[in-house]
Amino acid sequence: MSFRFPFNRANDAAMSEPIRVMVVDDHPVWRDGIRADLERGGNATVVAEAADGGEAITKARETMPDVVLMDLQLPTVKGAEATRRIVEDSPHAKVLILSASGEETDVMEAVKAGACGYLLKSTKTADVVDAVRRVSQGESVFSPSLAGMVLQEFRRMASRDPAEPSLTARENEVLVLVAKGYTYREIAEKLFLSIKTVQNHVQNILAKLQLHKRYELMRYAIQRGLDKTPD
Amino acid sequence: MSVSDSSDRTACSPAAQAVPEYIATERVVRNMEGAIGVFRWAALAWVILHALSWQLSGEGFRRPTLVIAAVTGVTAWTLWLTTAKAPLRGKVLLFDAMLGAALNLVSGLTVQPGKLGIATSTLALSYPYSAVLAAGTALGPLAGSLAGGVMAASYWVAHLVNGAPLTEALMSRLLAGSAGYLFAGLMFGTVSSLLRRSSEEVRAATAEAIAAREKAARLSERESMARQIHDSVLQVLALIHKRGTQLAESQTPDRAKVAELAEMAKDQEAALRGLIMREPEDAPVGEASLRSALEEVAAGIKAVDVSVSTVGPVWLPRGLVDELVDAVREALANVIKHSGATKAAIFADEQDGMLQLSVRDDGAGFVFDEAKFRQEGKFGMLNSMGGRVDAMGGSMKIDSRLGSGTEVEFQVPLQPGK
């Protein structure tokens, strides 16, 4: 048995309804390609397409997709900001970032804004389809390099302000194993946990990261006196 | 000669150590200190010769034993200062000043009453100046003026003790003497402190210049690499365009050729992405980013898909980065040769003075059987990897399970405050 990055194809739960996906990318050729891949491979239909962030936000509100596949480099509204707005408007929509460069700051911004994970655009089709399925089921798609980035982000946060939400020892352990390339199953075996527990840990880690963003915004608001309600 | 050691001024940044050891202004300060030493001996020689000639030919001294004691004491002190190369600091300067003042007082006590200062009728002559100059040069204008003040005061007291009548001539001599002491201390102090400050500025400026030059060199190196990559990306894109069109137009497209184009595109993508993710320009001096180095290794390996995940850029001394990269290359070679893996993941994290570096693959895994390994010739590589890590002061751990891949983990302690 060979291991794979956390794209667990072995667990093929057949969904009765196809997953409703919105594809957001400013390259039409790319959008067509993804649409073809999704519809061929994976029990998913593309219910909407958008070529920029603003359009994405509008169409998300209109069509209520389950999963949003979003490129980071977009005209008008950038991917990270669009993510935040979509997550706010339609909390059930899971945003999966597709990035060409994997540029750290962009990815971290998007994840903090509420994205469920990110993939490089060069990821194999089968893995993309699988990621869409997993994200629609509420999992987060954590690649090893994302795990490394998240570890660094928590360290940075801790050194800046010890009051910020930090990782528990167990969460740190899990994250390091993800960064080393273990699948959730292998992590579960290694740490004598159930796979569900491992997934929960990952979810909690993401939640803490996104909480930090909210702290940031709140602090900013307090500084500017924006939290004062008019008398 | 007593020369103060100005190299005990520590250079804080490594770049400053690259600055030349001798800066012109520092050399001048050293020369000043040397000159004061010469002056001291000259003054002492004059004290001795004068005292001898005075005693033998002139009026002579009261309390000759006191004279001999004083002269002996001062000679011993001067000898000690020179041979012990005592640094002119703190207690040494204090004692020097006390001695100079005492010598003045002894002058007052031993010269015939009322005759002090008249027609070189004195014992101390110029020797007390050496303490004033030394204090000024070592500690600056304030200390110099203070020492000058002390010496001037002792000069006045000596005259009091001597009982000379306070004529106008005497007053003007006293004032001139005092001014001399004060001025000498102030001037030497000012000059030496200016020189010291100037040499510090030169040091700092040179260190900055060196750092800036290194940064520029790195930037230009990065730019030339970027140009190369841009060039090869453009070429491959053009090729894809051309061949792609041809293939699209042909009746029976050659699958191998299409796959080849895809492969070329993949390589260029990796190269360009590596360029984007490369570290920002401000690397600490003498250090390299382990992440960048690992990414370079990963990009160069075709047999397996290698991914790199680190917590931050991981800045380490350049030499250590090279050694770690060598160890990782060996681990990867192992993976390619023996494990049948398709993917490998490299992870690096630096925390609490320890570097954790691991290489994980999705291959067949193995059971460690030394005899079998030796037979199959695998032991050598394990040994040499272990040896490398040992040489870095670290440890290696291998965790492998049949059918679920292998993880090779290195733990290397890092120098505190590296």
mmCIF file with all atom_site columns, C-alpha atoms in Angstrom, chain A residues 10-192:
data_model
loop_
_atom_site.group_PDB
_atom_site.id
_atom_site.type_symbol
_atom_site.label_atom_id
_atom_site.label_alt_id
_atom_site.label_comp_id
_atom_site.label_asym_id
_atom_site.label_entity_id
_atom_site.label_seq_id
_atom_site.pdbx_PDB_ins_code
_atom_site.Cartn_x
_atom_site.Cartn_y
_atom_site.Cartn_z
_atom_site.occupancy
_atom_site.B_iso_or_equiv
_atom_site.pdbx_formal_charge
_atom_site.auth_seq_id
_atom_site.auth_comp_id
_atom_site.auth_asym_id
_atom_site.auth_atom_id
_atom_site.pdbx_PDB_model_num
ATOM 1   C CA . ALA A 1 10  ? -9.972  4.668  -0.741  1.00 0.00 ? 10  ALA A CA 1
ATOM 2   C CA . ASN A 1 11  ? -13.000 6.084  1.027   1.00 0.00 ? 11  ASN A CA 1
ATOM 3   C CA . ASP A 1 12  ? -15.375 6.488  -1.841  1.00 0.00 ? 12  ASP A CA 1
ATOM 4   C CA . ALA A 1 13  ? -18.689 7.364  -0.298  1.00 0.00 ? 13  ALA A CA 1
ATOM 5   C CA . ALA A 1 14  ? -21.066 7.624  -3.212  1.00 0.00 ? 14  ALA A CA 1
ATOM 6   C CA . MET A 1 15  ? -23.050 10.786 -2.924  1.00 0.00 ? 15  MET A CA 1
ATOM 7   C CA . SER A 1 16  ? -26.592 10.675 -4.130  1.00 0.00 ? 16  SER A CA 1
ATOM 8   C CA . GLU A 1 17  ? -26.606 14.233 -5.319  1.00 0.00 ? 17  GLU A CA 1
ATOM 9   C CA . PRO A 1 18  ? -23.906 15.746 -7.425  1.00 0.00 ? 18  PRO A CA 1
ATOM 10  C CA . ILE A 1 19  ? -21.818 18.387 -5.738  1.00 0.00 ? 19  ILE A CA 1
ATOM 11  C CA . ARG A 1 20  ? -22.640 21.896 -6.908  1.00 0.00 ? 20  ARG A CA 1
ATOM 12  C CA . VAL A 1 21  ? -19.462 23.714 -7.793  1.00 0.00 ? 21  VAL A CA 1
ATOM 13  C CA . MET A 1 22  ? -18.644 27.251 -8.831  1.00 0.00 ? 22  MET A CA 1
ATOM 14  C CA . VAL A 1 23  ? -15.411 27.806 -10.718 1.00 0.00 ? 23  VAL A CA 1
ATOM 15  C CA . VAL A 1 24  ? -13.744 31.181 -10.432 1.00 0.00 ? 24  VAL A CA 1
ATOM 16  C CA . ASP A 1 25  ? -10.797 31.922 -12.684 1.00 0.00 ? 25  ASP A CA 1
ATOM 17  C CA . ASP A 1 26  ? -9.985  34.645 -15.163 1.00 0.00 ? 26  ASP A CA 1
ATOM 18  C CA . HIS A 1 27  ? -8.675  32.188 -17.764 1.00 0.00 ? 27  HIS A CA 1
ATOM 19  C CA . PRO A 1 28  ? -11.555 30.733 -19.760 1.00 0.00 ? 28  PRO A CA 1
ATOM 20  C CA . VAL A 1 29  ? -9.460  27.820 -21.004 1.00 0.00 ? 29  VAL A CA 1
ATOM 21  C CA . TRP A 1 30  ? -8.719  26.853 -17.442 1.00 0.00 ? 30  TRP A CA 1
ATOM 22  C CA . ARG A 1 31  ? -12.338 27.089 -16.404 1.00 0.00 ? 31  ARG A CA 1
ATOM 23  C CA . ASP A 1 32  ? -13.405 24.855 -19.286 1.00 0.00 ? 32  ASP A CA 1
ATOM 24  C CA . GLY A 1 33  ? -10.762 22.340 -18.406 1.00 0.00 ? 33  GLY A CA 1
ATOM 25  C CA . ILE A 1 34  ? -11.802 22.170 -14.772 1.00 0.00 ? 34  ILE A CA 1
ATOM 26  C CA . ARG A 1 35  ? -15.434 21.910 -15.681 1.00 0.00 ? 35  ARG A CA 1
ATOM 27  C CA . ALA A 1 36  ? -14.726 18.991 -17.966 1.00 0.00 ? 36  ALA A CA 1
ATOM 28  C CA . ASP A 1 37  ? -12.614 17.276 -15.318 1.00 0.00 ? 37  ASP A CA 1
ATOM 29  C CA . LEU A 1 38  ? -15.188 17.708 -12.592 1.00 0.00 ? 38  LEU A CA 1
ATOM 30  C CA . GLU A 1 39  ? -18.149 16.616 -14.604 1.00 0.00 ? 39  GLU A CA 1
ATOM 31  C CA . ARG A 1 40  ? -16.376 13.650 -16.060 1.00 0.00 ? 40  ARG A CA 1
ATOM 32  C CA . GLY A 1 41  ? -14.654 12.424 -12.993 1.00 0.00 ? 41  GLY A CA 1
ATOM 33  C CA . GLY A 1 42  ? -16.547 13.153 -9.964  1.00 0.00 ? 42  GLY A CA 1
ATOM 34  C CA . ASN A 1 43  ? -20.204 13.430 -9.349  1.00 0.00 ? 43  ASN A CA 1
ATOM 35  C CA . ALA A 1 44  ? -20.107 17.186 -9.549  1.00 0.00 ? 44  ALA A CA 1
ATOM 36  C CA . THR A 1 45  ? -21.771 19.809 -11.673 1.00 0.00 ? 45  THR A CA 1
ATOM 37  C CA . VAL A 1 46  ? -20.549 23.280 -12.329 1.00 0.00 ? 46  VAL A CA 1
ATOM 38  C CA . VAL A 1 47  ? -23.481 25.531 -11.523 1.00 0.00 ? 47  VAL A CA 1
ATOM 39  C CA . ALA A 1 48  ? -21.712 28.826 -12.053 1.00 0.00 ? 48  ALA A CA 1
ATOM 40  C CA . GLU A 1 49  ? -18.549 30.353 -13.414 1.00 0.00 ? 49  GLU A CA 1
ATOM 41  C CA . ALA A 1 50  ? -16.981 33.695 -12.678 1.00 0.00 ? 50  ALA A CA 1
ATOM 42  C CA . ALA A 1 51  ? -14.020 35.541 -14.093 1.00 0.00 ? 51  ALA A CA 1
ATOM 43  C CA . ASP A 1 52  ? -13.341 37.951 -11.268 1.00 0.00 ? 52  ASP A CA 1
ATOM 44  C CA . GLY A 1 53  ? -13.840 38.345 -7.559  1.00 0.00 ? 53  GLY A CA 1
ATOM 45  C CA . GLY A 1 54  ? -16.802 40.660 -7.715  1.00 0.00 ? 54  GLY A CA 1
ATOM 46  C CA . GLU A 1 55  ? -18.669 38.376 -10.087 1.00 0.00 ? 55  GLU A CA 1
ATOM 47  C CA . ALA A 1 56  ? -17.832 35.447 -7.834  1.00 0.00 ? 56  ALA A CA 1
ATOM 48  C CA . ILE A 1 57  ? -19.393 37.083 -4.809  1.00 0.00 ? 57  ILE A CA 1
ATOM 49  C CA . THR A 1 58  ? -22.571 37.923 -6.680  1.00 0.00 ? 58  THR A CA 1
ATOM 50  C CA . LYS A 1 59  ? -22.963 34.552 -8.323  1.00 0.00 ? 59  LYS A CA 1
ATOM 51  C CA . ALA A 1 60  ? -22.251 32.747 -5.085  1.00 0.00 ? 60  ALA A CA 1
ATOM 52  C CA . ARG A 1 61  ? -25.108 34.548 -3.497  1.00 0.00 ? 61  ARG A CA 1
ATOM 53  C CA . GLU A 1 62  ? -27.358 33.781 -6.436  1.00 0.00 ? 62  GLU A CA 1
ATOM 54  C CA . THR A 1 63  ? -26.579 30.151 -7.081  1.00 0.00 ? 63  THR A CA 1
ATOM 55  C CA . MET A 1 64  ? -25.560 28.927 -3.586  1.00 0.00 ? 64  MET A CA 1
ATOM 56  C CA . PRO A 1 65  ? -22.893 26.426 -4.610  1.00 0.00 ? 65  PRO A CA 1
ATOM 57  C CA . ASP A 1 66  ? -21.581 23.759 -2.250  1.00 0.00 ? 66  ASP A CA 1
ATOM 58  C CA . VAL A 1 67  ? -17.986 24.234 -3.260  1.00 0.00 ? 67  VAL A CA 1
ATOM 59  C CA . VAL A 1 68  ? -16.230 27.227 -4.770  1.00 0.00 ? 68  VAL A CA 1
ATOM 60  C CA . LEU A 1 69  ? -13.019 26.582 -6.666  1.00 0.00 ? 69  LEU A CA 1
ATOM 61  C CA . MET A 1 70  ? -11.242 29.904 -6.634  1.00 0.00 ? 70  MET A CA 1
ATOM 62  C CA . ASP A 1 71  ? -8.077  31.197 -8.163  1.00 0.00 ? 71  ASP A CA 1
ATOM 63  C CA . LEU A 1 72  ? -6.181  33.677 -6.027  1.00 0.00 ? 72  LEU A CA 1
ATOM 64  C CA . GLN A 1 73  ? -5.032  36.031 -8.747  1.00 0.00 ? 73  GLN A CA 1
ATOM 65  C CA . LEU A 1 74  ? -8.221  37.705 -9.872  1.00 0.00 ? 74  LEU A CA 1
ATOM 66  C CA . PRO A 1 75  ? -9.054  41.114 -11.265 1.00 0.00 ? 75  PRO A CA 1
ATOM 67  C CA . THR A 1 76  ? -11.262 43.539 -9.314  1.00 0.00 ? 76  THR A CA 1
ATOM 68  C CA . VAL A 1 77  ? -11.604 41.740 -5.992  1.00 0.00 ? 77  VAL A CA 1
ATOM 69  C CA . LYS A 1 78  ? -8.651  39.535 -5.055  1.00 0.00 ? 78  LYS A CA 1
ATOM 70  C CA . GLY A 1 79  ? -9.148  35.866 -4.172  1.00 0.00 ? 79  GLY A CA 1
ATOM 71  C CA . ALA A 1 80  ? -8.573  36.298 -0.456  1.00 0.00 ? 80  ALA A CA 1
ATOM 72  C CA . GLU A 1 81  ? -11.050 39.132 -0.121  1.00 0.00 ? 81  GLU A CA 1
ATOM 73  C CA . ALA A 1 82  ? -13.583 37.343 -2.275  1.00 0.00 ? 82  ALA A CA 1
ATOM 74  C CA . THR A 1 83  ? -13.204 34.295 -0.056  1.00 0.00 ? 83  THR A CA 1
ATOM 75  C CA . ARG A 1 84  ? -13.983 36.335 2.987   1.00 0.00 ? 84  ARG A CA 1
ATOM 76  C CA . ARG A 1 85  ? -17.088 37.848 1.460   1.00 0.00 ? 85  ARG A CA 1
ATOM 77  C CA . ILE A 1 86  ? -18.389 34.555 0.122   1.00 0.00 ? 86  ILE A CA 1
ATOM 78  C CA . VAL A 1 87  ? -17.831 32.820 3.442   1.00 0.00 ? 87  VAL A CA 1
ATOM 79  C CA . GLU A 1 88  ? -19.675 35.649 5.167   1.00 0.00 ? 88  GLU A CA 1
ATOM 80  C CA . ASP A 1 89  ? -22.616 35.665 2.769   1.00 0.00 ? 89  ASP A CA 1
ATOM 81  C CA . SER A 1 90  ? -22.979 31.941 2.322   1.00 0.00 ? 90  SER A CA 1
ATOM 82  C CA . PRO A 1 91  ? -21.402 30.099 5.240   1.00 0.00 ? 91  PRO A CA 1
ATOM 83  C CA . HIS A 1 92  ? -22.259 26.689 3.851   1.00 0.00 ? 92  HIS A CA 1
ATOM 84  C CA . ALA A 1 93  ? -20.152 27.303 0.760   1.00 0.00 ? 93  ALA A CA 1
ATOM 85  C CA . LYS A 1 94  ? -16.726 25.712 1.039   1.00 0.00 ? 94  LYS A CA 1
ATOM 86  C CA . VAL A 1 95  ? -14.004 27.635 -0.692  1.00 0.00 ? 95  VAL A CA 1
ATOM 87  C CA . LEU A 1 96  ? -11.082 25.718 -2.132  1.00 0.00 ? 96  LEU A CA 1
ATOM 88  C CA . ILE A 1 97  ? -8.223  27.815 -3.397  1.00 0.00 ? 97  ILE A CA 1
ATOM 89  C CA . LEU A 1 98  ? -6.419  26.946 -6.583  1.00 0.00 ? 98  LEU A CA 1
ATOM 90  C CA . SER A 1 99  ? -3.152  28.759 -6.783  1.00 0.00 ? 99  SER A CA 1
ATOM 91  C CA . ALA A 1 100 ? -0.622  28.823 -9.572  1.00 0.00 ? 100 ALA A CA 1
ATOM 92  C CA . SER A 1 101 ? 2.332   29.985 -7.521  1.00 0.00 ? 101 SER A CA 1
ATOM 93  C CA . GLY A 1 102 ? 1.476   28.867 -4.025  1.00 0.00 ? 102 GLY A CA 1
ATOM 94  C CA . GLU A 1 103 ? 2.764   32.224 -2.875  1.00 0.00 ? 103 GLU A CA 1
ATOM 95  C CA . GLU A 1 104 ? 2.738   32.049 0.865   1.00 0.00 ? 104 GLU A CA 1
ATOM 96  C CA . THR A 1 105 ? 1.195   35.313 1.948   1.00 0.00 ? 105 THR A CA 1
ATOM 97  C CA . ASP A 1 106 ? -1.669  34.996 -0.487  1.00 0.00 ? 106 ASP A CA 1
ATOM 98  C CA . VAL A 1 107 ? -2.487  31.484 0.594   1.00 0.00 ? 107 VAL A CA 1
ATOM 99  C CA . MET A 1 108 ? -2.296  32.325 4.278   1.00 0.00 ? 108 MET A CA 1
ATOM 100 C CA . GLU A 1 109 ? -4.591  35.306 3.760   1.00 0.00 ? 109 GLU A CA 1
ATOM 101 C CA . ALA A 1 110 ? -7.153  33.156 1.991   1.00 0.00 ? 110 ALA A CA 1
ATOM 102 C CA . VAL A 1 111 ? -7.021  30.415 4.601   1.00 0.00 ? 111 VAL A CA 1
ATOM 103 C CA . LYS A 1 112 ? -7.429  32.950 7.360   1.00 0.00 ? 112 LYS A CA 1
ATOM 104 C CA . ALA A 1 113 ? -10.331 34.422 5.456   1.00 0.00 ? 113 ALA A CA 1
ATOM 105 C CA . GLY A 1 114 ? -12.096 31.091 5.613   1.00 0.00 ? 114 GLY A CA 1
ATOM 106 C CA . ALA A 1 115 ? -10.870 28.889 2.774   1.00 0.00 ? 115 ALA A CA 1
ATOM 107 C CA . CYS A 1 116 ? -10.962 25.176 3.461   1.00 0.00 ? 116 CYS A CA 1
ATOM 108 C CA . GLY A 1 117 ? -7.619  24.496 1.891   1.00 0.00 ? 117 GLY A CA 1
ATOM 109 C CA . TYR A 1 118 ? -5.569  25.073 -1.162  1.00 0.00 ? 118 TYR A CA 1
ATOM 110 C CA . LEU A 1 119 ? -4.194  23.191 -4.124  1.00 0.00 ? 119 LEU A CA 1
ATOM 111 C CA . LEU A 1 120 ? -1.609  24.069 -6.653  1.00 0.00 ? 120 LEU A CA 1
ATOM 112 C CA . LYS A 1 121 ? -3.045  24.347 -10.121 1.00 0.00 ? 121 LYS A CA 1
ATOM 113 C CA . SER A 1 122 ? -0.648  21.708 -11.293 1.00 0.00 ? 122 SER A CA 1
ATOM 114 C CA . THR A 1 123 ? -2.260  19.123 -9.032  1.00 0.00 ? 123 THR A CA 1
ATOM 115 C CA . LYS A 1 124 ? -3.420  16.018 -10.848 1.00 0.00 ? 124 LYS A CA 1
ATOM 116 C CA . THR A 1 125 ? -7.049  16.028 -11.944 1.00 0.00 ? 125 THR A CA 1
ATOM 117 C CA . ALA A 1 126 ? -7.945  13.029 -9.855  1.00 0.00 ? 126 ALA A CA 1
ATOM 118 C CA . ASP A 1 127 ? -6.614  14.757 -6.769  1.00 0.00 ? 127 ASP A CA 1
ATOM 119 C CA . VAL A 1 128 ? -8.552  17.934 -7.552  1.00 0.00 ? 128 VAL A CA 1
ATOM 120 C CA . VAL A 1 129 ? -11.784 15.982 -7.936  1.00 0.00 ? 129 VAL A CA 1
ATOM 121 C CA . ASP A 1 130 ? -11.118 14.158 -4.714  1.00 0.00 ? 130 ASP A CA 1
ATOM 122 C CA . ALA A 1 131 ? -10.362 17.399 -2.900  1.00 0.00 ? 131 ALA A CA 1
ATOM 123 C CA . VAL A 1 132 ? -13.646 18.894 -4.065  1.00 0.00 ? 132 VAL A CA 1
ATOM 124 C CA . ARG A 1 133 ? -15.474 15.870 -2.723  1.00 0.00 ? 133 ARG A CA 1
ATOM 125 C CA . ARG A 1 134 ? -13.724 15.988 0.621   1.00 0.00 ? 134 ARG A CA 1
ATOM 126 C CA . VAL A 1 135 ? -14.235 19.694 1.013   1.00 0.00 ? 135 VAL A CA 1
ATOM 127 C CA . SER A 1 136 ? -17.934 19.296 0.291   1.00 0.00 ? 136 SER A CA 1
ATOM 128 C CA . GLN A 1 137 ? -18.064 16.805 3.131   1.00 0.00 ? 137 GLN A CA 1
ATOM 129 C CA . GLY A 1 138 ? -16.668 19.369 5.509   1.00 0.00 ? 138 GLY A CA 1
ATOM 130 C CA . GLU A 1 139 ? -13.032 18.312 5.518   1.00 0.00 ? 139 GLU A CA 1
ATOM 131 C CA . SER A 1 140 ? -10.187 20.662 4.963   1.00 0.00 ? 140 SER A CA 1
ATOM 132 C CA . VAL A 1 141 ? -7.576  19.984 2.337   1.00 0.00 ? 141 VAL A CA 1
ATOM 133 C CA . PHE A 1 142 ? -4.219  20.385 3.933   1.00 0.00 ? 142 PHE A CA 1
ATOM 134 C CA . SER A 1 143 ? -1.171  19.872 1.815   1.00 0.00 ? 143 SER A CA 1
ATOM 135 C CA . PRO A 1 144 ? 2.178   19.392 3.548   1.00 0.00 ? 144 PRO A CA 1
ATOM 136 C CA . SER A 1 145 ? 3.418   22.788 2.467   1.00 0.00 ? 145 SER A CA 1
ATOM 137 C CA . LEU A 1 146 ? 0.248   24.444 3.769   1.00 0.00 ? 146 LEU A CA 1
ATOM 138 C CA . ALA A 1 147 ? 0.827   22.707 7.080   1.00 0.00 ? 147 ALA A CA 1
ATOM 139 C CA . GLY A 1 148 ? 4.335   24.155 7.184   1.00 0.00 ? 148 GLY A CA 1
ATOM 140 C CA . MET A 1 149 ? 2.957   27.619 6.481   1.00 0.00 ? 149 MET A CA 1
ATOM 141 C CA . VAL A 1 150 ? 0.331   27.281 9.185   1.00 0.00 ? 150 VAL A CA 1
ATOM 142 C CA . LEU A 1 151 ? 2.925   26.156 11.727  1.00 0.00 ? 151 LEU A CA 1
ATOM 143 C CA . GLN A 1 152 ? 4.982   29.205 10.927  1.00 0.00 ? 152 GLN A CA 1
ATOM 144 C CA . GLU A 1 153 ? 1.970   31.482 11.135  1.00 0.00 ? 153 GLU A CA 1
ATOM 145 C CA . PHE A 1 154 ? 1.094   30.222 14.612  1.00 0.00 ? 154 PHE A CA 1
ATOM 146 C CA . ARG A 1 155 ? 4.673   30.734 15.751  1.00 0.00 ? 155 ARG A CA 1
ATOM 147 C CA . ARG A 1 156 ? 4.625   34.241 14.401  1.00 0.00 ? 156 ARG A CA 1
ATOM 148 C CA . MET A 1 157 ? 1.317   34.944 16.102  1.00 0.00 ? 157 MET A CA 1
ATOM 149 C CA . ALA A 1 158 ? 2.557   33.557 19.413  1.00 0.00 ? 158 ALA A CA 1
ATOM 150 C CA . SER A 1 159 ? 5.671   35.702 19.388  1.00 0.00 ? 159 SER A CA 1
ATOM 151 C CA . ARG A 1 160 ? 3.682   38.807 18.521  1.00 0.00 ? 160 ARG A CA 1
ATOM 152 C CA . ASP A 1 161 ? 1.004   38.359 21.144  1.00 0.00 ? 161 ASP A CA 1
ATOM 153 C CA . PRO A 1 162 ? 0.980   35.487 23.622  1.00 0.00 ? 162 PRO A CA 1
ATOM 154 C CA . ALA A 1 163 ? -2.726  36.028 24.235  1.00 0.00 ? 163 ALA A CA 1
ATOM 155 C CA . GLU A 1 164 ? -3.514  34.903 20.701  1.00 0.00 ? 164 GLU A CA 1
ATOM 156 C CA . PRO A 1 165 ? -5.076  31.459 20.226  1.00 0.00 ? 165 PRO A CA 1
ATOM 157 C CA . SER A 1 166 ? -2.245  28.962 20.011  1.00 0.00 ? 166 SER A CA 1
ATOM 158 C CA . LEU A 1 167 ? -1.956  25.290 19.139  1.00 0.00 ? 167 LEU A CA 1
ATOM 159 C CA . THR A 1 168 ? -2.250  22.582 21.743  1.00 0.00 ? 168 THR A CA 1
ATOM 160 C CA . ALA A 1 169 ? 0.558   20.048 21.922  1.00 0.00 ? 169 ALA A CA 1
ATOM 161 C CA . ARG A 1 170 ? -1.579  17.473 20.161  1.00 0.00 ? 170 ARG A CA 1
ATOM 162 C CA . GLU A 1 171 ? -2.595  19.847 17.429  1.00 0.00 ? 171 GLU A CA 1
ATOM 163 C CA . ASN A 1 172 ? 1.038   20.759 16.899  1.00 0.00 ? 172 ASN A CA 1
ATOM 164 C CA . GLU A 1 173 ? 1.909   17.086 16.654  1.00 0.00 ? 173 GLU A CA 1
ATOM 165 C CA . VAL A 1 174 ? -0.780  16.437 14.066  1.00 0.00 ? 174 VAL A CA 1
ATOM 166 C CA . LEU A 1 175 ? 0.200   19.472 12.045  1.00 0.00 ? 175 LEU A CA 1
ATOM 167 C CA . VAL A 1 176 ? 3.851   18.453 11.995  1.00 0.00 ? 176 VAL A CA 1
ATOM 168 C CA . LEU A 1 177 ? 2.890   14.987 10.744  1.00 0.00 ? 177 LEU A CA 1
ATOM 169 C CA . VAL A 1 178 ? 0.766   16.514 7.998   1.00 0.00 ? 178 VAL A CA 1
ATOM 170 C CA . ALA A 1 179 ? 3.697   18.692 7.057   1.00 0.00 ? 179 ALA A CA 1
ATOM 171 C CA . LYS A 1 180 ? 5.899   15.605 6.892   1.00 0.00 ? 180 LYS A CA 1
ATOM 172 C CA . GLY A 1 181 ? 3.575   14.078 4.335   1.00 0.00 ? 181 GLY A CA 1
ATOM 173 C CA . TYR A 1 182 ? 1.580   11.573 6.384   1.00 0.00 ? 182 TYR A CA 1
ATOM 174 C CA . THR A 1 183 ? -2.015  10.881 5.401   1.00 0.00 ? 183 THR A CA 1
ATOM 175 C CA . TYR A 1 184 ? -4.765  11.250 7.991   1.00 0.00 ? 184 TYR A CA 1
ATOM 176 C CA . ARG A 1 185 ? -4.943  7.486  8.202   1.00 0.00 ? 185 ARG A CA 1
ATOM 177 C CA . GLU A 1 186 ? -1.246  7.188  8.877   1.00 0.00 ? 186 GLU A CA 1
ATOM 178 C CA . ILE A 1 187 ? -1.410  9.930  11.466  1.00 0.00 ? 187 ILE A CA 1
ATOM 179 C CA . ALA A 1 188 ? -4.301  8.144  13.153  1.00 0.00 ? 188 ALA A CA 1
ATOM 180 C CA . GLU A 1 189 ? -2.246  4.935  13.251  1.00 0.00 ? 189 GLU A CA 1
ATOM 181 C CA . LYS A 1 190 ? 0.865   6.642  14.507  1.00 0.00 ? 190 LYS A CA 1
ATOM 182 C CA . LEU A 1 191 ? -0.858  8.554  17.283  1.00 0.00 ? 191 LEU A CA 1
ATOM 183 C CA . PHE A 1 192 ? -3.399  5.848  18.127  1.00 0.00 ? 192 PHE A CA 1
#
